[in-house]
XYZ file of C-alpha atoms in Angstrom:
201
model
C 18.567 9.688 8.698
C 15.497 7.996 10.089
C 12.140 9.464 9.218
C 8.805 9.074 10.963
C 5.228 10.242 10.538
C 2.535 10.510 13.174
C -1.237 10.806 12.908
C -2.637 13.019 15.645
C -6.036 12.534 17.230
C -7.365 15.657 15.494
C -6.600 14.236 12.035
C -3.453 16.254 11.403
C -0.147 14.666 10.386
C 3.312 15.353 11.803
C 6.689 14.213 10.536
C 10.288 14.491 11.588
C 13.682 13.253 10.467
C 16.740 12.193 12.412
C 15.245 13.189 15.749
C 14.551 16.762 14.652
C 11.500 18.498 16.141
C 8.119 17.497 14.795
C 6.584 19.577 12.041
C 2.998 19.543 10.878
C 2.481 18.475 7.278
C 0.982 21.465 5.509
C -2.363 21.146 3.765
C -3.444 17.930 5.468
C -6.352 17.629 7.883
C -9.158 15.187 8.450
C -6.719 12.310 7.987
C -7.857 8.859 9.111
C -4.848 6.723 8.108
C -1.211 7.107 7.096
C 1.399 4.831 5.525
C 5.106 5.220 4.797
C 7.386 3.671 2.205
C 11.143 4.039 1.918
C 10.911 7.560 0.545
C 7.243 8.416 0.181
C 4.257 8.945 2.476
C 0.537 8.370 2.021
C -2.431 9.859 3.835
C -6.097 8.873 3.604
C -8.552 11.647 4.356
C -12.028 11.159 5.782
C -13.523 12.145 2.417
C -11.971 9.024 0.838
C -9.219 10.820 -1.073
C -5.551 9.804 -0.979
C -2.687 12.265 -0.679
C 1.019 11.565 -1.174
C 4.382 13.268 -0.858
C 8.114 12.516 -0.825
C 10.234 10.523 -3.256
C 8.656 9.692 -6.583
C 11.366 8.071 -8.704
C 9.131 5.090 -9.487
C 5.833 6.978 -9.673
C 4.868 5.977 -6.128
C 3.181 9.348 -5.526
C 0.659 8.439 -8.231
C 0.329 11.899 -9.763
C 1.353 10.773 -13.260
C 4.903 12.112 -12.787
C 8.207 11.026 -11.257
C 8.777 14.428 -9.646
C 9.552 14.538 -5.914
C 6.789 16.279 -3.939
C 7.678 18.169 -0.776
C 4.044 18.967 0.010
C 1.137 16.507 -0.309
C -0.661 16.198 -3.630
C -3.916 14.380 -4.213
C -3.648 11.097 -6.088
C -5.923 11.718 -9.087
C -8.645 9.297 -10.065
C -9.060 7.767 -6.629
C -12.226 8.223 -4.572
C -14.108 6.299 -1.897
C -10.871 4.812 -0.562
C -11.127 3.013 2.776
C -7.548 1.789 3.341
C -4.003 2.461 2.152
C -0.667 0.654 2.341
C 2.876 1.496 1.261
C 5.688 -0.793 0.187
C 9.272 0.215 -0.427
C 8.492 2.109 -3.624
C 4.879 1.196 -4.358
C 1.466 2.173 -3.018
C -1.873 0.413 -2.557
C -5.418 1.648 -2.037
C -8.572 -0.306 -1.200
C -11.794 1.256 -2.417
C -15.184 0.837 -0.768
C -16.337 -1.299 -3.706
C -13.775 -3.955 -2.715
C -11.325 -3.287 -5.548
C -7.601 -2.696 -5.025
C -5.535 -0.104 -6.875
C -1.753 0.145 -7.071
C 0.983 2.414 -8.400
C 4.754 2.925 -8.268
C 7.551 0.377 -8.650
C 6.582 -2.888 -10.306
C 9.811 -4.743 -11.006
C 8.597 -7.794 -9.074
C 4.968 -7.545 -10.175
C 3.904 -5.926 -6.891
C 1.241 -3.816 -8.617
C -0.648 -6.927 -9.668
C -1.572 -5.676 -13.125
C -0.010 -8.587 -14.996
C 3.143 -6.661 -15.909
C 6.455 -5.560 -14.404
C 6.103 -2.006 -15.719
C 6.279 0.865 -13.206
C 3.091 2.941 -13.028
C 2.896 6.617 -12.085
C -0.897 6.526 -11.805
C -3.183 3.986 -10.089
C -4.021 0.793 -11.953
C -6.512 -1.810 -10.800
C -5.085 -5.036 -9.410
C -6.327 -7.882 -11.583
C -8.752 -10.586 -10.501
C -9.570 -9.055 -7.118
C -13.003 -8.182 -5.767
C -14.713 -8.224 -2.422
C -11.497 -7.292 -0.613
C -11.767 -6.178 3.013
C -8.149 -5.296 3.917
C -4.710 -4.842 2.339
C -1.047 -4.863 3.311
C 2.254 -4.148 1.569
C 5.624 -5.773 2.023
C 8.804 -4.250 0.665
C 8.151 -5.515 -2.869
C 5.051 -7.653 -2.405
C 1.359 -7.004 -1.790
C -1.478 -8.735 0.082
C -5.263 -8.633 0.291
C -7.812 -10.384 2.489
C -11.037 -11.394 0.762
C -14.518 -11.179 2.216
C -14.461 -14.969 2.552
C -11.301 -14.837 4.679
C -8.717 -15.996 2.134
C -5.396 -14.224 1.501
C -4.340 -13.192 -1.983
C -0.729 -12.170 -2.641
C 1.418 -10.919 -5.497
C 4.859 -9.465 -6.213
C 8.278 -10.646 -4.985
C 8.501 -14.221 -3.753
C 12.202 -15.095 -3.458
C 11.751 -15.859 0.243
C 8.414 -17.609 -0.221
C 6.580 -14.567 1.155
C 3.552 -15.111 -1.095
C 2.883 -18.473 0.530
C 1.960 -20.246 -2.707
C 4.527 -23.060 -2.245
C 6.866 -21.520 -4.855
C 9.594 -18.913 -4.971
C 8.381 -17.394 -8.225
C 7.403 -13.739 -8.433
C 3.764 -13.167 -9.346
C 2.468 -10.203 -11.356
C -1.146 -11.181 -10.609
C -2.705 -12.275 -7.310
C -2.397 -15.895 -6.212
C -3.981 -17.482 -3.161
C -1.780 -17.960 -0.121
C -1.881 -21.671 0.682
C -5.147 -22.967 2.091
C -5.600 -20.254 4.710
C -9.221 -19.645 5.667
C -10.986 -17.511 8.224
C -8.368 -14.768 8.006
C -9.230 -11.480 9.681
C -6.120 -9.431 8.848
C -2.702 -9.688 7.235
C 0.520 -7.755 7.873
C 3.768 -7.776 5.929
C 7.446 -7.191 6.647
C 10.251 -6.711 4.165
C 10.059 -10.305 2.886
C 7.526 -12.125 5.064
C 3.854 -11.980 5.973
C 1.676 -12.793 8.975
C -2.036 -13.597 8.899
C -4.378 -13.558 11.901
C -7.425 -15.806 11.973
C -10.753 -14.929 13.532
C -9.880 -17.308 16.394
C -6.841 -15.160 17.230
C -4.208 -17.562 15.932
C -1.329 -16.192 13.852
C 0.130 -17.859 10.783
C-alpha cells in the first residue's frame, strides 16, 4: 500500500497508509523537515537532531541496529544538522559545518565512504566540505558546494552522476562542468540541477 508523511505547520508529523486516516507520529514535535525512503522515514527537529523510524534492514535508521522501529528514535552522534535526504534504503544528513553524513544501504557506494559496506550508524562522506544542500536518488547521492558545483556518488548505470561514465562511485565525483548551481533534486535514476539564473539542467 502507498504510504505518505506530512509536516504540519506546527511542527508535528502525520502519516497514513493506503488512504487510511491520518495519524500523528508519536514523540515528534518541533520538526522542520521530513524525508521518506522506500520503508523508512526521517525527521529533522529544530534543535538539529535527526529522528528515524520504519524499515531498518540495511541500517537506514542509523541507530546501530537493523531492527525495525515503529516509533521514532534519535540517530545517535548527529547534531547541528540543517538538512536531511532519504534514498531507497539510505539516509543523508548535512551538518551546519558543511559536512555530509550517510548511513544505510551502500551496495552502489551511495554512502560515499569509499566502500560498498552497509552502515547502521552515520559515517562521514569523504572529500566533501563547504556543502550547502543535499539530495538523494534511489541509490545515488548529491551535494551542492558553496561554490555552486555538484558532487555525486553511488549508482551510475543510467549516467545519473553526470561524470560522463556509467561507473558506480563510492566517493564523490564532480558532475560535469556545472557551475552556479543553487539546488539539486534526484529521482530514482536521474538528477536535475537548477542554476542561480533559474535554468534547469
